[in-house]
Amino acid sequence: MQAYAANVYTTVTEELLKGRQRKFIAVEQEFFRLWWDSVATDTQKLQVRYLLKEGRLEFIIGGQVMHDEAVTQLDDQILQLTEGHGFLYETFGVRPQYSWHVDPFGASATTPVVFALAGFNAHLISRIDYDLKDDMQQNKKLQFVWRGSPSLGQQQDIFTHTMDQFSYCTPSYLPFSNRSGFYWNGVALFPSPPEDGIYPNMSLPVSNESLHLYAKTMADNIKERAAWFRTNHVLWPWGCDKQFFNSSVQFENMDPLMDHINRHSDELGVTVQYATLSEYFQAVHTANLSWEVRENQDFLPYSTEPFQAWAGFFASRNVLKGVARRASSLLYAGESLFTQYAVMHPSGPIQKEWALKHLRDLRWAVSEVQHHDGITGTESPKVEIMYLDHLTQGMMGVKELMAALFILSRQNSPYPGNLEVKNKSTSQDLQQHILVYNPLAWHITTFINVTVAFPMAKVYDDSGNRIPAQILKSSESTSSYDLYILVTSSGLSYRRYRIMLETSPCSKESDCLPTYIGRVVKFDRQIVNKSKKLGVRLLPVMNECYTLRLDQDTNLLNSITDRDTGRTVKATQDFLEYHANGDVQQGPISDNYIFTSNGSAVSVSEAIGLEIVIGKLVTEIRQYFYRKETDKDYSYVMYTRLYSVPAEYDGKMLCHRLEQEYKVGPLELNREAVLRTYTDLNNEKTIFTDNNGYQMLKRQYKAYVNNTVARNYYPLVRTAYIEDDSTRLVLIGERSHGVSSQDNGQVEVMLHRRLWNNQEWNLGYNLTLNDTSVVRPVFWLMLGSKPVTSALYPRSGLALEHRPVVMLLDIPEKPSVKSWPEGHSRVQAEPISLPPNLHIQSLSIPGWRYSSNHSEQLRDILQEKQKQADPDFDRVLLRIMHLYEAEEDPVLSLPATINLKV
């Protein structure tokens, strides 16, 4: 911001006013908003408004950031777009009409759908596979109509322009100079500009001697590019990363160059003009050509060279990916809870401006981390720390808001005040209170896990009834216990529970019911020996939906039986590692961005330990993976949980859920860790993966001359599955990963990466990914017929994404939980339950200050009424989405109708 971004907007505003022919496009709103709010003078703000009105400054995309397309989920893409667009319309009365998605590492088929739904007229991309781009160039297919969603069809088609091989930057090669061309302001220095005004890498100035040489170089490049497109108009981007921080020197060189080309157009064969993106697309549109329609294929993964597959970032900085998704989920819950409160209790004690500030802080943090160098894990460590700090601070504020809404919404005293919100239970008190909020718009039955310090607990709901629960010794601590509580909740509702702890276990289990005790059974550690005869001693572990069989000679999974169909699938799981090369002199490397397999993945373990916790409600399989058979400490852990519920509860989704939690790291240096599941499903190395949690795409294995392993990796944002003719194995994740099917019946997920290399560029920007963290991703596995899994996985993905919010609170003893008046346990008047194929994607109070009447809004901007206006707490943003793709399910894929007034 200090060295670069603020200077861009300050100097560009000044320079655009010096020549009516000059134009500029601005893309990401986060930096612009920081400049507008903290740097821009009143005069500069007036100048910006004037330039926008003149069409010489144009906002493109208009989101907070240029979001990544591979590892972001749909809801977060829409959030950051909404945040930026809301600011632009509130401040200027404009809405962007075009995209400029030039830098994300590959292009998703979901993004054109989002932009079409947002009202964009055209979409622009750049980074696609190098050999595909070359083919599209030669056949003049860089421009097409993208039909990103087969379910929505042509109603959301969008014209798409692909940048050619020169990408989004001005060509830097000059045949007449050893300095890069067209970058006259050079490279920004931090923290202060050079005293002599000479920046590194400044291009040769345009002078009488160099003018015609520059003009010929530019014209030749334009004509080369023109051969790859169907119209006479060529989009020639002038600029690149971190350019225009000193715009005066840029325009001072470009103006005479363009004038010279136009004066000698007969000789040079081209004319040139400054143009905004809207002007370019309008010129293409007037050509009135018919365009090829591209269906919902995406452009992932993206490779720039045979050994540069940009598939590593699917798994880079796994901790950041997890925190970003948890923050998004918490924001989703906080938004809906506050919206219900504001509607039901407009004069309640919670100060709405205070509440809105907390929500806006987290909106900002979740929006900014969607950047294509954010959630991707391709930033330097200090930038990652900034993202994590913004996310955690925002989460703390929203947790405080939610606690206030839970506890104080019917009290008369104003808030904010002091209310303690705990992240986990460390209390030695024998009575604890928890609040559980269901942010989904349907009834749930699920388990929550609360860590407690005592071996027995009784759990009561807000009516004083005992609740089924199970307590078991923690696998991670000798002084704590995991208390699994069976909770039920209507849509968008919360419930209170009281935990009464006891210092000693029950003498008889029947005295504790309905709290059950999990019994730990330990098995001998087994040495990995390929010569062992396997499948002889099998131990069954089951619930009502599945039977898992563990091989006692390996302590690994042997098979899974779907008890609905009776189909048994051979299945085993193991952790493996790819060994990465770190020396560029020795061959291709892996880094934050790139995954280059240096051979096949290698199993990490010589021995595997096993414990099984047997329980009435929860059965937990604990597998410990040791690098050496004599090691005392394990390197990897896998926890697999099967759930059962009493007959009077609806446990269908719980029953079909094999919950797996992995503990991975710290890794050894230059290791990329994967979990590989081997099955006898005949999937022919084909895997289905989700596009941003929105739609599923079929990924057929492709053989390449080089780097086949990496080029068959795809992003798993929420869901992936493999299948044969009748049976499907589904993986649902709560954060993004890389996923692949490298062999028949296999699916592997990249969980963690720790890398170092000596590439000069990576060292200079500290992008070597020496990530020493421990990661704990969670997956839900489902095995079953295609009809059953098709009906379950969309809702299950959301159920994992938006698990109940659990808060341990210090609640005043008086009034007691039990004696609180009826109705105080709900923010809303009635429970909410949408049809099973619908989902509330957004329920929030944005707090916008603009008028919905466009003419009125423009008049208010002219009169500067926004400065005095209060946030609008009466306007609710509601988005409802259909969960199922066309023809995915014979019933659930059908359109649904709801009455919003009921």
Tab-separated table of C-alpha atoms in Angstrom, residues 245-581:
chain	number	residue	atom	x	y	z
A	245	PHE	CA	3.019	3.858	-9.272
A	246	ASN	CA	4.692	6.762	-11.098
A	247	SER	CA	2.157	7.387	-13.834
A	248	SER	CA	3.619	10.632	-15.070
A	249	VAL	CA	6.691	8.957	-16.510
A	250	GLN	CA	4.495	6.251	-18.024
A	251	PHE	CA	2.160	8.584	-19.886
A	252	GLU	CA	4.972	10.983	-20.819
A	253	ASN	CA	6.572	8.157	-22.788
A	254	MET	CA	3.413	6.520	-24.124
A	255	ASP	CA	1.717	9.657	-25.471
A	256	PRO	CA	4.387	10.558	-28.066
A	257	LEU	CA	4.787	6.912	-29.006
A	258	MET	CA	1.079	6.524	-29.813
A	259	ASP	CA	1.014	9.831	-31.672
A	260	HIS	CA	3.950	8.692	-33.797
A	261	ILE	CA	2.281	5.384	-34.678
A	262	ASN	CA	-0.918	7.105	-35.760
A	263	ARG	CA	0.985	9.655	-37.870
A	264	HIS	CA	2.766	6.782	-39.620
A	265	SER	CA	-0.114	4.320	-39.730
A	266	ASP	CA	0.244	3.753	-43.465
A	267	GLU	CA	3.812	2.651	-42.974
A	268	LEU	CA	3.299	0.698	-39.736
A	269	GLY	CA	-0.064	-0.838	-40.646
A	270	VAL	CA	-1.901	-0.060	-37.411
A	271	THR	CA	-3.613	2.723	-35.536
A	272	VAL	CA	-3.745	2.838	-31.764
A	273	GLN	CA	-5.798	4.514	-29.065
A	274	TYR	CA	-6.188	4.417	-25.327
A	275	ALA	CA	-9.284	2.397	-24.461
A	276	THR	CA	-11.152	0.999	-21.506
A	277	LEU	CA	-12.202	-2.630	-21.544
A	278	SER	CA	-15.813	-1.725	-22.264
A	279	GLU	CA	-14.717	0.126	-25.390
A	280	TYR	CA	-12.801	-2.905	-26.619
A	281	PHE	CA	-15.664	-5.328	-26.073
A	282	GLN	CA	-18.098	-2.911	-27.690
A	283	ALA	CA	-15.854	-2.780	-30.753
A	284	VAL	CA	-15.781	-6.595	-30.923
A	285	HIS	CA	-19.544	-6.704	-30.499
A	286	THR	CA	-20.127	-4.359	-33.422
A	287	ALA	CA	-18.345	-6.845	-35.693
A	288	ASN	CA	-21.533	-8.928	-35.361
A	289	LEU	CA	-19.829	-12.328	-35.628
A	290	SER	CA	-21.080	-15.714	-34.467
A	291	TRP	CA	-18.974	-17.381	-31.812
A	292	GLU	CA	-18.259	-20.959	-30.815
A	293	VAL	CA	-20.016	-22.066	-27.638
A	294	ARG	CA	-17.795	-23.738	-25.058
A	295	GLU	CA	-19.642	-25.966	-22.625
A	296	ASN	CA	-18.840	-26.208	-18.934
A	297	GLN	CA	-15.281	-27.479	-19.272
A	298	ASP	CA	-12.827	-25.537	-17.164
A	299	PHE	CA	-9.131	-24.747	-17.650
A	300	LEU	CA	-7.688	-26.637	-14.690
A	301	PRO	CA	-5.012	-27.594	-13.932
A	302	TYR	CA	-2.875	-24.928	-15.557
A	303	SER	CA	0.622	-25.604	-16.891
A	304	THR	CA	3.092	-23.088	-18.281
A	305	GLU	CA	5.684	-25.656	-19.374
A	306	PRO	CA	5.884	-29.458	-19.411
A	307	PHE	CA	7.291	-29.550	-15.874
A	308	GLN	CA	5.386	-26.582	-14.501
A	309	ALA	CA	1.930	-27.824	-13.498
A	310	TRP	CA	0.369	-25.226	-11.212
A	311	ALA	CA	-1.314	-27.872	-9.058
A	312	GLY	CA	0.765	-27.481	-5.914
A	313	PHE	CA	-1.207	-24.513	-4.631
A	314	PHE	CA	-4.291	-26.720	-4.365
A	315	ALA	CA	-2.729	-27.859	-1.061
A	316	SER	CA	-0.217	-25.131	-0.103
A	317	ARG	CA	-0.573	-23.568	3.378
A	318	ASN	CA	-3.257	-25.961	4.533
A	319	VAL	CA	-3.661	-24.145	7.849
A	320	LEU	CA	-4.601	-20.898	6.089
A	321	LYS	CA	-7.047	-22.757	3.873
A	322	GLY	CA	-8.702	-24.250	6.949
A	323	VAL	CA	-8.906	-20.990	8.897
A	324	ALA	CA	-10.307	-19.149	5.855
A	325	ARG	CA	-13.118	-21.670	5.499
A	326	ARG	CA	-13.909	-21.690	9.235
A	327	ALA	CA	-14.058	-17.905	9.170
A	328	SER	CA	-16.408	-18.013	6.198
A	329	SER	CA	-18.660	-20.484	8.003
A	330	LEU	CA	-18.695	-18.403	11.179
A	331	LEU	CA	-19.530	-15.286	9.173
A	332	TYR	CA	-22.399	-17.150	7.518
A	333	ALA	CA	-23.769	-18.082	10.949
A	334	GLY	CA	-23.261	-14.630	12.445
A	335	GLU	CA	-24.969	-12.908	9.524
A	336	SER	CA	-28.131	-14.993	9.755
A	337	LEU	CA	-28.338	-14.731	13.538
A	338	PHE	CA	-27.969	-10.939	13.523
A	339	THR	CA	-30.458	-10.583	10.656
A	340	GLN	CA	-33.107	-12.500	12.585
A	341	TYR	CA	-32.415	-10.468	15.695
A	342	ALA	CA	-32.624	-7.125	13.872
A	343	VAL	CA	-35.901	-8.084	12.223
A	344	MET	CA	-37.526	-9.557	15.336
A	345	HIS	CA	-36.167	-7.073	17.887
A	346	PRO	CA	-35.623	-3.718	16.140
A	347	SER	CA	-35.391	-1.945	19.497
A	348	GLY	CA	-33.332	-4.609	21.286
A	349	PRO	CA	-30.336	-3.852	23.504
A	350	ILE	CA	-27.644	-4.833	20.983
A	351	GLN	CA	-26.278	-1.724	19.298
A	352	LYS	CA	-26.726	-2.413	15.614
A	353	GLU	CA	-23.809	-0.236	14.492
A	354	TRP	CA	-21.514	-2.156	16.849
A	355	ALA	CA	-22.825	-5.452	15.493
A	356	LEU	CA	-22.437	-4.332	11.886
A	357	LYS	CA	-18.831	-3.291	12.480
A	358	HIS	CA	-17.924	-6.796	13.677
A	359	LEU	CA	-19.619	-8.372	10.691
A	360	ARG	CA	-17.959	-5.959	8.274
A	361	ASP	CA	-14.527	-6.680	9.744
A	362	LEU	CA	-14.964	-10.383	9.069
A	363	ARG	CA	-16.503	-9.764	5.648
A	364	TRP	CA	-13.365	-7.794	4.767
A	365	ALA	CA	-11.037	-10.514	6.072
A	366	VAL	CA	-12.869	-13.367	4.344
A	367	SER	CA	-13.084	-11.348	1.111
A	368	GLU	CA	-9.421	-10.392	0.967
A	369	VAL	CA	-8.129	-13.923	1.583
A	370	GLN	CA	-9.947	-15.102	-1.566
A	371	HIS	CA	-7.213	-13.305	-3.534
A	372	HIS	CA	-5.354	-15.488	-6.015
A	373	ASP	CA	-2.216	-15.041	-3.902
A	374	GLY	CA	-4.131	-15.492	-0.632
A	375	ILE	CA	-6.073	-18.673	0.026
A	376	THR	CA	-3.879	-20.300	-2.612
A	377	GLY	CA	-0.962	-20.263	-0.159
A	378	THR	CA	1.303	-18.559	-2.688
A	379	GLU	CA	2.142	-15.563	-0.505
A	380	SER	CA	5.185	-15.005	1.670
A	381	PRO	CA	4.998	-16.011	5.355
A	382	LYS	CA	4.524	-12.444	6.597
A	383	VAL	CA	1.561	-11.953	4.280
A	384	GLU	CA	0.075	-15.255	5.425
A	385	ILE	CA	0.397	-13.993	9.007
A	386	MET	CA	-1.483	-10.831	8.014
A	387	TYR	CA	-4.315	-12.879	6.518
A	388	LEU	CA	-4.495	-15.105	9.588
A	389	ASP	CA	-4.467	-12.104	11.914
A	390	HIS	CA	-7.318	-10.411	10.060
A	391	LEU	CA	-9.325	-13.637	10.021
A	392	THR	CA	-8.814	-14.495	13.681
A	393	GLN	CA	-9.524	-10.966	14.868
A	394	GLY	CA	-12.662	-10.880	12.762
A	395	MET	CA	-13.771	-14.251	14.105
A	396	MET	CA	-13.304	-13.088	17.684
A	397	GLY	CA	-15.535	-10.091	17.033
A	398	VAL	CA	-18.303	-12.158	15.444
A	399	LYS	CA	-18.149	-14.696	18.273
A	400	GLU	CA	-18.631	-11.870	20.754
A	401	LEU	CA	-21.566	-10.583	18.710
A	402	MET	CA	-23.182	-14.015	18.568
A	403	ALA	CA	-22.735	-14.498	22.297
A	404	ALA	CA	-24.414	-11.174	22.942
A	405	LEU	CA	-27.294	-12.129	20.665
A	406	PHE	CA	-27.704	-15.491	22.367
A	407	ILE	CA	-27.660	-14.189	25.916
A	408	LEU	CA	-28.744	-10.574	25.911
A	409	SER	CA	-31.231	-10.159	23.077
A	410	ARG	CA	-34.211	-9.789	25.443
A	411	GLN	CA	-32.522	-7.808	28.192
A	412	ASN	CA	-32.996	-4.074	28.538
A	413	SER	CA	-29.435	-2.922	29.124
A	414	PRO	CA	-27.515	-1.778	26.047
A	415	TYR	CA	-24.607	-3.810	24.688
A	416	PRO	CA	-21.602	-3.907	23.986
A	417	GLY	CA	-20.488	-4.919	27.433
A	418	ASN	CA	-18.415	-7.725	28.892
A	419	LEU	CA	-19.231	-11.323	28.068
A	420	GLU	CA	-16.716	-14.129	28.188
A	421	VAL	CA	-16.599	-16.397	25.156
A	422	LYS	CA	-14.360	-19.438	25.441
A	423	ASN	CA	-12.708	-21.213	22.552
A	424	LYS	CA	-12.659	-24.456	24.504
A	425	SER	CA	-13.437	-25.775	27.915
A	426	THR	CA	-10.570	-25.686	30.367
A	427	SER	CA	-12.725	-25.039	33.372
A	428	GLN	CA	-12.617	-27.173	36.490
A	429	ASP	CA	-16.185	-26.143	37.289
A	430	LEU	CA	-18.602	-29.026	37.575
A	431	GLN	CA	-21.296	-27.163	35.651
A	432	GLN	CA	-20.816	-25.781	32.158
A	433	HIS	CA	-23.175	-24.140	29.692
A	434	ILE	CA	-22.994	-24.395	25.935
A	435	LEU	CA	-25.009	-22.794	23.174
A	436	VAL	CA	-25.422	-24.594	19.852
A	437	TYR	CA	-26.605	-22.668	16.784
A	438	ASN	CA	-27.702	-24.371	13.575
A	439	PRO	CA	-26.996	-21.937	10.704
A	440	LEU	CA	-28.620	-24.154	8.080
A	441	ALA	CA	-32.247	-23.746	7.049
A	442	TRP	CA	-33.198	-27.324	7.784
A	443	HIS	CA	-33.517	-29.577	10.823
A	444	ILE	CA	-30.278	-31.272	11.877
A	445	THR	CA	-29.370	-34.257	14.006
A	446	THR	CA	-25.668	-34.431	14.692
A	447	PHE	CA	-22.963	-34.779	17.306
A	448	ILE	CA	-20.849	-32.024	18.790
A	449	ASN	CA	-17.621	-32.716	20.654
A	450	VAL	CA	-16.827	-30.796	23.844
A	451	THR	CA	-13.527	-31.314	25.645
A	452	VAL	CA	-14.027	-31.696	29.405
A	453	ALA	CA	-11.757	-32.313	32.378
A	454	PHE	CA	-13.760	-35.014	34.155
A	455	PRO	CA	-14.555	-38.666	33.367
A	456	MET	CA	-18.358	-38.441	33.546
A	457	ALA	CA	-21.003	-35.942	32.492
A	458	LYS	CA	-24.753	-35.624	32.329
A	459	VAL	CA	-26.184	-33.350	29.660
A	460	TYR	CA	-29.508	-31.495	29.883
A	461	ASP	CA	-31.345	-29.509	27.240
A	462	ASP	CA	-33.059	-26.169	27.865
A	463	SER	CA	-36.184	-27.974	29.097
A	464	GLY	CA	-34.261	-29.962	31.683
A	465	ASN	CA	-34.359	-33.266	29.772
A	466	ARG	CA	-31.382	-35.622	29.700
A	467	ILE	CA	-29.671	-35.817	26.319
A	468	PRO	CA	-27.834	-38.845	24.862
A	469	ALA	CA	-24.084	-38.401	25.027
A	470	GLN	CA	-20.891	-40.428	25.075
A	471	ILE	CA	-17.668	-39.724	26.918
A	472	LEU	CA	-14.304	-41.206	26.085
A	473	LYS	CA	-10.695	-40.708	26.989
A	474	SER	CA	-9.045	-38.177	24.701
A	475	SER	CA	-6.457	-39.550	22.310
A	476	GLU	CA	-4.460	-36.327	22.526
A	477	SER	CA	-4.318	-35.674	26.272
A	478	THR	CA	-4.034	-37.765	29.402
A	479	SER	CA	-5.989	-35.195	31.432
A	480	SER	CA	-9.041	-34.569	29.259
A	481	TYR	CA	-12.047	-36.346	27.816
A	482	ASP	CA	-14.081	-36.009	24.625
A	483	LEU	CA	-17.779	-35.565	25.324
A	484	TYR	CA	-19.923	-36.269	22.256
A	485	ILE	CA	-23.407	-34.770	22.623
A	486	LEU	CA	-26.288	-35.677	20.337
A	487	VAL	CA	-27.928	-32.412	19.359
A	488	THR	CA	-31.032	-31.681	17.340
A	489	SER	CA	-32.055	-28.282	16.109
A	490	SER	CA	-34.537	-26.688	13.773
A	491	GLY	CA	-33.297	-24.491	10.955
A	492	LEU	CA	-31.672	-21.183	11.962
A	493	SER	CA	-32.256	-21.957	15.642
A	494	TYR	CA	-30.101	-22.331	18.697
A	495	ARG	CA	-30.381	-24.446	21.793
A	496	ARG	CA	-28.841	-24.349	25.240
A	497	TYR	CA	-27.339	-27.329	26.983
A	498	ARG	CA	-26.129	-27.721	30.544
A	499	ILE	CA	-23.306	-30.128	31.281
A	500	MET	CA	-23.112	-31.516	34.836
A	501	LEU	CA	-19.655	-33.004	35.308
A	502	GLU	CA	-18.725	-35.669	37.836
A	503	THR	CA	-15.306	-36.261	39.300
A	504	SER	CA	-15.435	-40.051	39.084
A	505	PRO	CA	-16.814	-42.474	36.513
A	506	CYS	CA	-20.034	-44.377	37.102
A	507	SER	CA	-19.696	-47.638	38.957
A	508	LYS	CA	-22.238	-49.146	36.566
A	509	GLU	CA	-22.871	-47.888	33.044
A	510	SER	CA	-26.622	-48.187	33.533
A	511	ASP	CA	-26.398	-45.533	36.266
A	512	CYS	CA	-25.088	-43.005	33.723
A	513	LEU	CA	-27.529	-43.491	30.874
A	514	PRO	CA	-28.187	-41.854	28.504
A	515	THR	CA	-24.502	-40.923	28.798
A	516	TYR	CA	-22.528	-43.840	27.407
A	517	ILE	CA	-18.896	-44.658	28.080
A	518	GLY	CA	-16.451	-45.319	25.252
A	519	ARG	CA	-14.095	-48.230	26.014
A	520	VAL	CA	-10.606	-48.121	24.509
A	521	VAL	CA	-9.238	-51.389	23.129
A	522	LYS	CA	-5.539	-51.376	22.193
A	523	PHE	CA	-3.961	-53.665	19.620
A	524	ASP	CA	-0.353	-54.625	19.027
A	525	ARG	CA	1.641	-52.470	16.676
A	526	GLN	CA	2.008	-54.188	13.306
A	527	ILE	CA	5.077	-54.118	11.073
A	528	VAL	CA	4.449	-53.309	7.434
A	529	ASN	CA	5.566	-56.416	5.568
A	530	LYS	CA	4.505	-56.984	1.991
A	531	SER	CA	5.183	-60.695	2.312
A	532	LYS	CA	2.464	-61.082	4.933
A	533	LYS	CA	-0.665	-62.911	3.889
A	534	LEU	CA	-3.404	-60.332	4.216
A	535	GLY	CA	-7.120	-60.576	4.839
A	536	VAL	CA	-6.902	-63.555	7.195
A	537	ARG	CA	-7.662	-61.921	10.546
A	538	LEU	CA	-10.358	-59.328	9.923
A	539	LEU	CA	-11.992	-57.304	12.672
A	540	PRO	CA	-15.456	-55.858	11.898
A	541	VAL	CA	-16.463	-52.383	13.106
A	542	MET	CA	-19.962	-51.275	12.176
A	543	ASN	CA	-22.952	-49.029	12.511
A	544	GLU	CA	-26.368	-49.319	10.847
A	545	CYS	CA	-25.030	-48.247	7.413
A	546	TYR	CA	-21.488	-49.611	7.121
A	547	THR	CA	-19.303	-52.479	8.173
A	548	LEU	CA	-15.593	-51.698	8.150
A	549	ARG	CA	-13.169	-54.592	8.343
A	550	LEU	CA	-9.689	-53.977	9.709
A	551	ASP	CA	-6.809	-56.321	8.969
A	552	GLN	CA	-5.229	-57.222	12.291
A	553	ASP	CA	-1.993	-58.196	10.527
A	554	THR	CA	-1.515	-54.638	9.221
A	555	ASN	CA	-3.881	-52.515	11.368
A	556	LEU	CA	-5.101	-51.030	8.092
A	557	LEU	CA	-8.575	-50.904	6.604
A	558	ASN	CA	-9.371	-53.955	4.463
A	559	SER	CA	-12.903	-53.346	3.160
A	560	ILE	CA	-16.124	-51.377	3.528
A	561	THR	CA	-19.563	-52.956	3.185
A	562	ASP	CA	-22.532	-50.803	2.297
A	563	ARG	CA	-25.219	-52.453	4.389
A	564	ASP	CA	-27.998	-50.892	2.287
A	565	THR	CA	-26.977	-52.780	-0.858
A	566	GLY	CA	-24.773	-55.503	0.615
A	567	ARG	CA	-21.899	-54.463	-1.701
A	568	THR	CA	-18.450	-54.969	-0.181
A	569	VAL	CA	-15.697	-52.798	-1.631
A	570	LYS	CA	-12.093	-53.722	-1.004
A	571	ALA	CA	-10.547	-50.588	0.460
A	572	THR	CA	-7.385	-49.674	2.270
A	573	GLN	CA	-5.805	-46.334	3.125
A	574	ASP	CA	-2.230	-45.246	3.589
A	575	PHE	CA	-0.196	-42.052	3.920
A	576	LEU	CA	2.460	-41.507	1.276
A	577	GLU	CA	4.882	-38.739	0.401
A	578	TYR	CA	6.221	-37.362	-2.833
A	579	HIS	CA	9.906	-36.450	-2.509
A	580	ALA	CA	10.464	-33.062	-4.112
A	581	ASN	CA	13.645	-31.796	-5.707
